PDB file of C-alpha atoms in Angstrom:
ATOM      1  CA  MET A   1     -98.047   1.099 -86.090  1.00 40.00           C
ATOM      2  CA  GLU A   2     -97.135  -0.780 -89.021  1.00 36.00           C
ATOM      3  CA  PRO A   3     -96.327  -4.473 -88.745  1.00 38.00           C
ATOM      4  CA  LEU A   4     -93.085  -5.632 -88.432  1.00 35.00           C
ATOM      5  CA  THR A   5     -92.787  -6.558 -92.021  1.00 36.00           C
ATOM      6  CA  HIS A   6     -93.272  -3.337 -93.908  1.00 35.00           C
ATOM      7  CA  PRO A   7     -90.285  -2.981 -95.827  1.00 35.00           C
ATOM      8  CA  THR A   8     -89.246   0.581 -95.232  1.00 37.00           C
ATOM      9  CA  ARG A   9     -89.404   0.024 -91.432  1.00 36.00           C
ATOM     10  CA  PRO A  10     -86.331   1.097 -89.699  1.00 39.00           C
ATOM     11  CA  THR A  11     -84.300  -1.429 -87.180  1.00 39.00           C
ATOM     12  CA  ALA A  12     -83.925  -0.320 -83.615  1.00 38.00           C
ATOM     13  CA  MET A  13     -80.225   0.389 -84.309  1.00 38.00           C
ATOM     14  CA  ASP A  14     -81.469   2.727 -87.205  1.00 39.00           C
ATOM     15  CA  LYS A  15     -83.611   4.600 -84.589  1.00 36.00           C
ATOM     16  CA  ARG A  16     -81.260   5.474 -82.479  1.00 35.00           C
ATOM     17  CA  LEU A  17     -80.010   8.980 -81.992  1.00 34.00           C
ATOM     18  CA  THR A  18     -76.212   9.624 -80.496  1.00 33.00           C
ATOM     19  CA  LEU A  19     -76.195  10.959 -76.780  1.00 33.00           C
ATOM     20  CA  THR A  20     -75.027  14.350 -77.812  1.00 32.00           C
ATOM     21  CA  ALA A  21     -77.966  15.131 -80.293  1.00 34.00           C
ATOM     22  CA  LEU A  22     -80.328  13.486 -77.400  1.00 36.00           C
ATOM     23  CA  ALA A  23     -79.416  15.286 -74.635  1.00 36.00           C
ATOM     24  CA  LEU A  24     -80.060  18.845 -76.592  1.00 33.00           C
ATOM     25  CA  LEU A  25     -83.654  17.619 -75.766  1.00 37.00           C
ATOM     26  CA  PRO A  26     -85.790  17.211 -73.180  1.00 39.00           C
ATOM     27  CA  LEU A  27     -87.353  13.769 -72.430  1.00 40.00           C
ATOM     28  CA  PRO A  28     -91.250  15.064 -72.848  1.00 38.00           C
ATOM     29  CA  LEU A  29     -90.109  16.384 -76.426  1.00 37.00           C
ATOM     30  CA  LEU A  30     -88.746  13.398 -77.143  1.00 39.00           C
ATOM     31  CA  ALA A  31     -92.269  11.377 -76.314  1.00 38.00           C
ATOM     32  CA  ALA A  32     -94.015  14.158 -78.534  1.00 39.00           C
ATOM     33  CA  CYS A  33     -91.989  12.884 -81.095  1.00 40.00           C
ATOM     34  CA  GLY A  34     -94.105   9.594 -81.580  1.00 39.00           C
ATOM     35  CA  THR A  35     -97.531  10.245 -81.583  1.00 39.00           C
ATOM     36  CA  GLU A  36    -100.659  12.435 -81.089  1.00 39.00           C
ATOM     37  CA  SER A  37    -102.381   9.959 -79.997  1.00 42.00           C
ATOM     38  CA  ALA A  38    -100.561   8.917 -77.018  1.00 43.00           C
ATOM     39  CA  GLY A  39    -103.349  10.037 -74.587  1.00 47.00           C
ATOM     40  CA  ASP A  40    -105.925   7.778 -75.827  1.00 48.00           C
ATOM     41  CA  SER A  41    -107.451   5.671 -73.071  1.00 44.00           C
ATOM     42  CA  GLY A  42    -110.054   3.676 -74.981  1.00 45.00           C
ATOM     43  CA  SER A  43    -111.810   1.673 -72.222  1.00 45.00           C
ATOM     44  CA  GLY A  44    -109.329   1.654 -69.593  1.00 68.00           C
ATOM     45  CA  ASN A  45    -108.493  -1.775 -69.633  1.00 75.00           C
ATOM     46  CA  VAL A  46    -105.172  -2.928 -70.868  1.00 81.00           C
ATOM     47  CA  GLY A  47    -105.438  -6.354 -70.299  1.00 74.00           C
ATOM     48  CA  SER A  48    -107.408  -9.290 -68.179  1.00 70.00           C
ATOM     49  CA  THR A  49    -106.203  -8.020 -64.809  1.00 74.00           C
ATOM     50  CA  ALA A  50    -104.684  -4.779 -65.942  1.00 84.00           C
ATOM     51  CA  THR A  51    -105.978  -1.052 -66.150  1.00 89.00           C
ATOM     52  CA  LYS A  52    -104.209   2.283 -67.735  1.00 90.00           C
ATOM     53  CA  ALA A  53    -104.434   3.354 -64.115  1.00 91.00           C
ATOM     54  CA  SER A  54    -102.340   0.180 -62.514  1.00 92.00           C
ATOM     55  CA  VAL A  55     -99.746   0.354 -65.563  1.00 94.00           C
ATOM     56  CA  THR A  56     -99.020   4.348 -65.243  1.00 95.00           C
ATOM     57  CA  GLY A  57     -96.796   6.166 -62.850  1.00 93.00           C
ATOM     58  CA  VAL A  58     -94.713   3.241 -61.696  1.00 94.00           C
ATOM     59  CA  ARG A  59     -91.139   2.866 -62.925  1.00 93.00           C
ATOM     60  CA  TRP A  60     -90.881  -0.765 -63.913  1.00 96.00           C
ATOM     61  CA  LYS A  61     -87.093  -2.642 -63.597  1.00 94.00           C
ATOM     62  CA  VAL A  62     -87.322  -4.776 -66.670  1.00 96.00           C
ATOM     63  CA  ASP A  63     -86.246  -8.503 -64.581  1.00 96.00           C
ATOM     64  CA  SER A  64     -86.555 -10.901 -67.898  1.00 97.00           C
ATOM     65  CA  LEU A  65     -87.376 -10.804 -71.838  1.00 96.00           C
ATOM     66  CA  THR A  66     -88.678 -13.918 -73.431  1.00 96.00           C
ATOM     67  CA  VAL A  67     -88.851 -13.814 -77.095  1.00 94.00           C
ATOM     68  CA  GLY A  68     -89.293 -16.877 -79.547  1.00 92.00           C
ATOM     69  CA  GLY A  69     -89.421 -19.191 -76.167  1.00 94.00           C
ATOM     70  CA  LYS A  70     -86.188 -17.939 -74.710  1.00 96.00           C
ATOM     71  CA  THR A  71     -85.755 -16.071 -71.782  1.00 97.00           C
ATOM     72  CA  GLU A  72     -82.929 -13.659 -71.148  1.00 95.00           C
ATOM     73  CA  GLN A  73     -82.228 -11.756 -67.761  1.00 95.00           C
ATOM     74  CA  ALA A  74     -82.539  -7.980 -67.874  1.00 94.00           C
ATOM     75  CA  PRO A  75     -78.947  -5.980 -67.190  1.00 89.00           C
ATOM     76  CA  ASP A  76     -79.181  -4.056 -64.056  1.00 81.00           C
ATOM     77  CA  GLY A  77     -80.562  -0.359 -64.891  1.00 82.00           C
ATOM     78  CA  ALA A  78     -83.090  -1.799 -67.628  1.00 92.00           C
ATOM     79  CA  TYR A  79     -86.767  -0.166 -66.643  1.00 94.00           C
ATOM     80  CA  LEU A  80     -89.679   1.317 -68.237  1.00 96.00           C
ATOM     81  CA  LYS A  81     -92.014   4.062 -66.739  1.00 95.00           C
ATOM     82  CA  ILE A  82     -95.251   5.575 -68.816  1.00 96.00           C
ATOM     83  CA  ALA A  83     -97.051   8.554 -67.783  1.00 95.00           C
ATOM     84  CA  ASP A  84    -100.629   9.319 -67.430  1.00 93.00           C
ATOM     85  CA  ASN A  85    -100.234  11.118 -70.351  1.00 94.00           C
ATOM     86  CA  GLY A  86     -98.339   8.822 -72.336  1.00 94.00           C
ATOM     87  CA  GLU A  87     -94.793   9.459 -72.260  1.00 96.00           C
ATOM     88  CA  VAL A  88     -92.505   6.906 -72.003  1.00 96.00           C
ATOM     89  CA  ASP A  89     -88.768   6.838 -70.919  1.00 93.00           C
ATOM     90  CA  GLY A  90     -87.272   4.175 -70.110  1.00 94.00           C
ATOM     91  CA  ASN A  91     -83.255   1.976 -70.160  1.00 92.00           C
ATOM     92  CA  TYR A  92     -82.646  -1.009 -72.288  1.00 92.00           C
ATOM     93  CA  GLY A  93     -79.993  -1.862 -70.177  1.00 87.00           C
ATOM     94  CA  CYS A  94     -77.077   0.547 -70.884  1.00 85.00           C
ATOM     95  CA  ASN A  95     -78.828   3.230 -73.233  1.00 90.00           C
ATOM     96  CA  THR A  96     -81.401   5.133 -72.303  1.00 90.00           C
ATOM     97  CA  PHE A  97     -84.421   6.225 -74.627  1.00 95.00           C
ATOM     98  CA  GLY A  98     -87.859   8.004 -74.989  1.00 95.00           C
ATOM     99  CA  SER A  99     -90.910   6.907 -76.594  1.00 94.00           C
ATOM    100  CA  THR A 100     -94.868   7.272 -76.215  1.00 94.00           C
ATOM    101  CA  ALA A 101     -97.903   4.922 -75.471  1.00 94.00           C
ATOM    102  CA  ALA A 102    -101.105   4.890 -76.644  1.00 92.00           C
ATOM    103  CA  PHE A 103    -103.810   2.832 -75.011  1.00 91.00           C
ATOM    104  CA  LYS A 104    -106.821   1.681 -76.695  1.00 78.00           C
ATOM    105  CA  ASP A 105    -108.472  -1.044 -78.053  1.00 73.00           C
ATOM    106  CA  ASP A 106    -107.468  -3.504 -74.537  1.00 77.00           C
ATOM    107  CA  GLY A 107    -103.781  -2.639 -75.514  1.00 90.00           C
ATOM    108  CA  ILE A 108    -100.846  -0.670 -75.312  1.00 94.00           C
ATOM    109  CA  ASP A 109     -98.888   0.219 -78.201  1.00 93.00           C
ATOM    110  CA  PHE A 110     -95.295   2.052 -77.847  1.00 93.00           C
ATOM    111  CA  GLU A 111     -94.356   3.956 -80.715  1.00 91.00           C
ATOM    112  CA  THR A 112     -90.624   4.305 -82.183  1.00 86.00           C
ATOM    113  CA  ALA A 113     -88.401   5.114 -79.471  1.00 91.00           C
ATOM    114  CA  GLN A 114     -85.532   7.367 -79.743  1.00 92.00           C
ATOM    115  CA  SER A 115     -82.128   6.370 -77.548  1.00 91.00           C
ATOM    116  CA  THR A 116     -78.826   7.232 -76.799  1.00 88.00           C
ATOM    117  CA  GLU A 117     -76.372   5.320 -78.635  1.00 83.00           C
ATOM    118  CA  MET A 118     -73.685   4.543 -75.637  1.00 79.00           C
ATOM    119  CA  ALA A 119     -71.139   1.383 -76.591  1.00 76.00           C
ATOM    120  CA  CYS A 120     -71.447  -0.873 -74.064  1.00 77.00           C
ATOM    121  CA  GLY A 121     -70.852  -4.942 -73.292  1.00 72.00           C
ATOM    122  CA  ASP A 122     -71.786  -7.340 -75.782  1.00 74.00           C
ATOM    123  CA  VAL A 123     -74.266  -8.883 -73.635  1.00 70.00           C
ATOM    124  CA  PRO A 124     -75.668  -6.146 -72.722  1.00 78.00           C
ATOM    125  CA  MET A 125     -75.920  -4.768 -76.230  1.00 86.00           C
ATOM    126  CA  LYS A 126     -77.618  -8.144 -77.314  1.00 89.00           C
ATOM    127  CA  PHE A 127     -80.287  -7.392 -74.595  1.00 92.00           C
ATOM    128  CA  GLU A 128     -81.053  -4.023 -75.313  1.00 90.00           C
ATOM    129  CA  GLU A 129     -81.779  -4.598 -78.504  1.00 91.00           C
ATOM    130  CA  ALA A 130     -83.981  -7.647 -78.252  1.00 93.00           C
ATOM    131  CA  PHE A 131     -85.861  -5.471 -75.565  1.00 94.00           C
ATOM    132  CA  ALA A 132     -86.022  -2.690 -78.560  1.00 93.00           C
ATOM    133  CA  ARG A 133     -87.365  -4.803 -81.493  1.00 92.00           C
ATOM    134  CA  THR A 134     -89.837  -6.029 -79.039  1.00 93.00           C
ATOM    135  CA  LEU A 135     -91.242  -2.753 -77.654  1.00 91.00           C
ATOM    136  CA  ASP A 136     -91.551  -1.814 -81.502  1.00 87.00           C
ATOM    137  CA  ALA A 137     -93.653  -4.742 -82.123  1.00 77.00           C
ATOM    138  CA  GLU A 138     -97.448  -4.599 -82.400  1.00 70.00           C
ATOM    139  CA  LYS A 139     -99.837  -3.716 -79.129  1.00 87.00           C
ATOM    140  CA  PHE A 140     -99.592  -5.428 -75.882  1.00 93.00           C
ATOM    141  CA  THR A 141    -101.449  -6.890 -73.553  1.00 93.00           C
ATOM    142  CA  ALA A 142    -100.869  -6.291 -69.622  1.00 94.00           C
ATOM    143  CA  GLU A 143    -100.982  -8.544 -66.854  1.00 94.00           C
ATOM    144  CA  THR A 144    -100.417  -7.186 -62.949  1.00 92.00           C
ATOM    145  CA  THR A 145     -99.602  -9.119 -60.116  1.00 90.00           C
ATOM    146  CA  ASP A 146     -99.210  -7.602 -56.263  1.00 87.00           C
ATOM    147  CA  GLY A 147     -95.766  -5.824 -57.460  1.00 91.00           C
ATOM    148  CA  GLY A 148     -95.395  -7.019 -60.589  1.00 96.00           C
ATOM    149  CA  LEU A 149     -96.440  -5.969 -64.605  1.00 96.00           C
ATOM    150  CA  THR A 150     -96.033  -8.411 -67.656  1.00 96.00           C
ATOM    151  CA  LEU A 151     -96.569  -7.382 -71.225  1.00 95.00           C
ATOM    152  CA  THR A 152     -97.477  -9.843 -73.709  1.00 95.00           C
ATOM    153  CA  THR A 153     -97.255  -9.224 -77.935  1.00 93.00           C
ATOM    154  CA  GLY A 154     -99.738 -11.376 -79.821  1.00 89.00           C
ATOM    155  CA  ASP A 155     -97.229 -13.825 -80.499  1.00 90.00           C
ATOM    156  CA  GLY A 156     -96.704 -14.517 -77.090  1.00 93.00           C
ATOM    157  CA  ASP A 157     -93.387 -12.739 -76.617  1.00 94.00           C
ATOM    158  CA  THR A 158     -93.401 -11.363 -72.635  1.00 96.00           C
ATOM    159  CA  VAL A 159     -91.562  -8.339 -70.734  1.00 97.00           C
ATOM    160  CA  LYS A 160     -91.697  -9.278 -67.189  1.00 97.00           C
ATOM    161  CA  MET A 161     -90.961  -6.393 -64.819  1.00 98.00           C
ATOM    162  CA  SER A 162     -91.593  -5.839 -61.180  1.00 96.00           C
ATOM    163  CA  GLU A 163     -91.905  -2.110 -58.897  1.00 94.00           C
ATOM    164  CA  GLU A 164     -89.101  -0.195 -58.358  1.00 89.00           C
ATOM    165  CA  LYS A 165     -88.855   1.638 -55.524  1.00 87.00           C
ATOM    166  CA  PRO A 166     -86.550   4.898 -55.598  1.00 90.00           C
ATOM    167  CA  ALA A 167     -82.818   4.926 -54.097  1.00 94.00           C
ATOM    168  CA  GLU A 168     -81.679   6.900 -50.959  1.00 96.00           C
ATOM    169  CA  LEU A 169     -78.792   8.864 -51.645  1.00 97.00           C
ATOM    170  CA  TYR A 170     -76.871   7.620 -48.229  1.00 97.00           C
ATOM    171  CA  GLY A 171     -76.305   4.311 -47.088  1.00 97.00           C
ATOM    172  CA  THR A 172     -76.356   3.022 -51.117  1.00 97.00           C
ATOM    173  CA  LYS A 173     -74.210   0.993 -53.228  1.00 97.00           C
ATOM    174  CA  TRP A 174     -74.048   3.252 -56.099  1.00 97.00           C
ATOM    175  CA  ARG A 175     -72.366   1.081 -59.345  1.00 95.00           C
ATOM    176  CA  ILE A 176     -70.639   3.869 -61.269  1.00 95.00           C
ATOM    177  CA  ASP A 177     -71.148   2.767 -64.733  1.00 90.00           C
ATOM    178  CA  SER A 178     -70.398   6.023 -66.810  1.00 91.00           C
ATOM    179  CA  LEU A 179     -68.065   9.093 -67.078  1.00 91.00           C
ATOM    180  CA  MET A 180     -69.285  12.269 -68.360  1.00 91.00           C
ATOM    181  CA  ASP A 181     -67.496  15.306 -70.403  1.00 90.00           C
ATOM    182  CA  HIS A 182     -70.023  18.117 -70.452  1.00 84.00           C
ATOM    183  CA  ASP A 183     -72.930  16.195 -72.567  1.00 77.00           C
ATOM    184  CA  VAL A 184     -71.479  13.100 -73.574  1.00 85.00           C
ATOM    185  CA  ALA A 185     -71.359  10.098 -71.377  1.00 84.00           C
ATOM    186  CA  THR A 186     -68.894   7.175 -72.175  1.00 86.00           C
ATOM    187  CA  SER A 187     -68.891   3.691 -70.255  1.00 84.00           C
ATOM    188  CA  LEU A 188     -66.342   2.767 -67.927  1.00 85.00           C
ATOM    189  CA  PRO A 189     -63.821   0.858 -69.865  1.00 82.00           C
ATOM    190  CA  GLU A 190     -64.159  -3.011 -69.771  1.00 82.00           C
ATOM    191  CA  ALA A 191     -61.656  -3.557 -67.035  1.00 81.00           C
ATOM    192  CA  ALA A 192     -63.502  -1.256 -64.777  1.00 86.00           C
ATOM    193  CA  ARG A 193     -67.139  -2.617 -65.392  1.00 84.00           C
ATOM    194  CA  GLY A 194     -68.859  -3.891 -62.147  1.00 87.00           C
ATOM    195  CA  LYS A 195     -65.685  -2.724 -60.323  1.00 92.00           C
ATOM    196  CA  ALA A 196     -65.926   1.063 -59.247  1.00 95.00           C
ATOM    197  CA  TRP A 197     -68.726   1.983 -56.634  1.00 97.00           C
ATOM    198  CA  PHE A 198     -69.213   4.622 -53.606  1.00 98.00           C
ATOM    199  CA  THR A 199     -71.362   4.655 -50.554  1.00 98.00           C
ATOM    200  CA  LEU A 200     -72.016   7.518 -48.497  1.00 98.00           C
ATOM    201  CA  ASP A 201     -72.432   7.392 -45.185  1.00 98.00           C
ATOM    202  CA  LYS A 202     -74.439  10.522 -43.249  1.00 97.00           C
ATOM    203  CA  LYS A 203     -73.667   9.849 -39.909  1.00 97.00           C
ATOM    204  CA  ALA A 204     -70.082   9.621 -40.289  1.00 98.00           C
ATOM    205  CA  GLY A 205     -69.861  12.170 -43.311  1.00 98.00           C
ATOM    206  CA  THR A 206     -67.708  10.007 -45.373  1.00 98.00           C
ATOM    207  CA  LEU A 207     -67.954   8.605 -48.921  1.00 98.00           C
ATOM    208  CA  ASN A 208     -65.986   5.154 -49.392  1.00 98.00           C
ATOM    209  CA  GLY A 209     -66.030   2.880 -52.109  1.00 97.00           C
ATOM    210  CA  SER A 210     -63.775   1.648 -54.963  1.00 96.00           C
ATOM    211  CA  VAL A 211     -62.491   3.659 -58.006  1.00 94.00           C
ATOM    212  CA  GLY A 212     -62.182   0.498 -60.296  1.00 91.00           C
ATOM    213  CA  CYS A 213     -58.798  -1.150 -58.454  1.00 91.00           C
ATOM    214  CA  ASN A 214     -58.144   0.708 -55.251  1.00 95.00           C
ATOM    215  CA  GLU A 215     -60.285   1.515 -52.730  1.00 97.00           C
ATOM    216  CA  VAL A 216     -61.046   5.138 -51.760  1.00 97.00           C
ATOM    217  CA  SER A 217     -62.546   7.098 -48.981  1.00 98.00           C
ATOM    218  CA  ALA A 218     -63.054  11.138 -48.372  1.00 98.00           C
ATOM    219  CA  LYS A 219     -65.018  13.177 -46.290  1.00 98.00           C
ATOM    220  CA  ALA A 220     -68.209  14.188 -48.017  1.00 98.00           C
ATOM    221  CA  THR A 221     -71.004  17.320 -47.040  1.00 97.00           C
ATOM    222  CA  VAL A 222     -73.666  17.214 -48.051  1.00 97.00           C
ATOM    223  CA  SER A 223     -76.074  20.698 -48.583  1.00 93.00           C
ATOM    224  CA  GLU A 224     -79.159  20.687 -50.732  1.00 90.00           C
ATOM    225  CA  ASP A 225     -78.185  19.298 -53.914  1.00 94.00           C
ATOM    226  CA  ARG A 226     -74.330  19.402 -53.926  1.00 97.00           C
ATOM    227  CA  ILE A 227     -71.614  17.247 -52.132  1.00 98.00           C
ATOM    228  CA  THR A 228     -68.181  18.907 -50.976  1.00 97.00           C
ATOM    229  CA  LEU A 229     -65.713  15.873 -51.555  1.00 97.00           C
ATOM    230  CA  GLY A 230     -62.111  16.219 -49.191  1.00 97.00           C
ATOM    231  CA  ASN A 231     -58.770  14.890 -50.247  1.00 96.00           C
ATOM    232  CA  PRO A 232     -59.181  11.313 -51.392  1.00 97.00           C
ATOM    233  CA  ARG A 233     -57.284   8.530 -49.197  1.00 97.00           C
ATOM    234  CA  THR A 234     -56.506   5.097 -51.279  1.00 96.00           C
ATOM    235  CA  THR A 235     -54.634   1.981 -51.658  1.00 97.00           C
ATOM    236  CA  ARG A 236     -51.689   1.760 -53.733  1.00 93.00           C
ATOM    237  CA  LYS A 237     -52.003  -0.839 -55.875  1.00 93.00           C
ATOM    238  CA  MET A 238     -50.830  -0.876 -59.500  1.00 90.00           C
ATOM    239  CA  CYS A 239     -53.163  -2.039 -61.894  1.00 89.00           C
ATOM    240  CA  SER A 240     -53.439  -2.055 -66.010  1.00 89.00           C
ATOM    241  CA  ASP A 241     -53.334   0.840 -67.883  1.00 89.00           C
ATOM    242  CA  SER A 242     -57.366   1.312 -68.688  1.00 85.00           C
ATOM    243  CA  LEU A 243     -58.150   0.978 -64.936  1.00 88.00           C
ATOM    244  CA  MET A 244     -55.705   3.227 -63.760  1.00 90.00           C
ATOM    245  CA  ALA A 245     -56.978   5.866 -66.759  1.00 89.00           C
ATOM    246  CA  ALA A 246     -60.537   5.607 -65.429  1.00 89.00           C
ATOM    247  CA  GLU A 247     -59.080   6.374 -61.778  1.00 92.00           C
ATOM    248  CA  ARG A 248     -57.235   9.271 -62.472  1.00 92.00           C
ATOM    249  CA  SER A 249     -61.149  10.563 -64.123  1.00 90.00           C
ATOM    250  CA  LEU A 250     -62.866   9.354 -60.857  1.00 94.00           C
ATOM    251  CA  LEU A 251     -60.086  10.995 -58.571  1.00 94.00           C
ATOM    252  CA  GLU A 252     -60.499  14.002 -60.427  1.00 93.00           C
ATOM    253  CA  LEU A 253     -63.778  14.795 -58.556  1.00 93.00           C
ATOM    254  CA  PHE A 254     -62.407  15.043 -55.591  1.00 95.00           C
ATOM    255  CA  LYS A 255     -60.790  17.919 -53.215  1.00 92.00           C
ATOM    256  CA  GLY A 256     -64.282  19.863 -55.149  1.00 95.00           C
ATOM    257  CA  THR A 257     -67.448  20.308 -54.878  1.00 97.00           C
ATOM    258  CA  VAL A 258     -69.790  18.105 -57.489  1.00 97.00           C
ATOM    259  CA  GLU A 259     -73.806  18.781 -58.035  1.00 97.00           C
ATOM    260  CA  TYR A 260     -75.852  15.718 -57.634  1.00 97.00           C
ATOM    261  CA  ARG A 261     -78.968  14.237 -59.359  1.00 96.00           C
ATOM    262  CA  ILE A 262     -81.289  11.432 -58.363  1.00 95.00           C
ATOM    263  CA  ASP A 263     -83.504  10.138 -60.965  1.00 86.00           C
ATOM    264  CA  HIS A 264     -85.235   7.238 -58.824  1.00 86.00           C
ATOM    265  CA  ARG A 265     -82.006   4.432 -58.540  1.00 87.00           C
ATOM    266  CA  SER A 266     -79.843   6.468 -60.901  1.00 89.00           C
ATOM    267  CA  ILE A 267     -77.375   9.569 -59.396  1.00 95.00           C
ATOM    268  CA  THR A 268     -75.102  12.013 -61.477  1.00 96.00           C
ATOM    269  CA  LEU A 269     -72.354  13.597 -60.003  1.00 97.00           C
ATOM    270  CA  THR A 270     -70.775  16.410 -62.198  1.00 96.00           C
ATOM    271  CA  SER A 271     -68.301  18.999 -61.261  1.00 95.00           C
ATOM    272  CA  GLU A 272     -67.902  22.546 -61.697  1.00 92.00           C
ATOM    273  CA  ASN A 273     -66.076  22.341 -65.218  1.00 91.00           C
ATOM    274  CA  ASP A 274     -68.924  19.736 -66.416  1.00 92.00           C
ATOM    275  CA  ALA A 275     -67.100  16.462 -66.130  1.00 92.00           C
ATOM    276  CA  GLY A 276     -68.475  13.925 -63.849  1.00 94.00           C
ATOM    277  CA  ILE A 277     -70.075  10.114 -63.260  1.00 95.00           C
ATOM    278  CA  GLY A 278     -73.189   8.312 -63.516  1.00 94.00           C
ATOM    279  CA  ALA A 279     -74.152   5.626 -61.264  1.00 94.00           C
ATOM    280  CA  VAL A 280     -76.835   3.338 -60.498  1.00 90.00           C
ATOM    281  CA  ALA A 281     -77.940   1.860 -57.231  1.00 91.00           C
ATOM    282  CA  ASP A 282     -76.803  -1.984 -56.875  1.00 87.00           C
ATOM    283  CA  LYS A 283     -79.004  -4.575 -56.340  1.00 71.00           C
TER     284      LYS A 283
END
């Protein structure tokens, strides 16, 4: 990988694709864009306490990032996963990305990433720009502990992570963070962020939660990969225009059947007209 001081090296933001374009590419193809050496295993050691086998195949939740001696806590949803063949997928804290990792010379080298480009709050954007720059650094060494992984650059910057268990459909508090229209996802209006969520009760056969301002409940029948939602019952508080607009979009999913897909700790609900929501499991 070229050093960061190379005059023609693109910035992390320059590397990003729009979500619409990225959605057309399957993640393995994104990973293939990086390098042909992703499968290199070298000696199998990537740090004093870590081997390739102990790093790959685990979804690592990003806990914190330390750059230049300053530590920042990661936003919810930030993660990194490296497959055995070197394919990488992850989330910077708002935008998802794909890359490749080469295992050689007692270290891990991440190739240039491609990511979505959703607008996020100021804090997530600052974190993910720093996270993207750090992953694009020189080779990392890896240190593993019981359920933890720390990646360290030659300059001493670190990414601290912990193993993340998959979330269950039932009983999980799913925090809604995006609205979807066909292949395009947009983040919730700022006024609704962190306020919209739902949970499914298997025994009662219900969905309960909040659509940003008002509480909502409805019958929910799950069959295979689909959920049939009944008429929503909501409280009737009046809220800001942006909150009410978000609520109307979320309520459109009710009185119909949605397809659900769980990817570890994230879930998408998609209606028959390709509108939907994205959510992540609450901590």
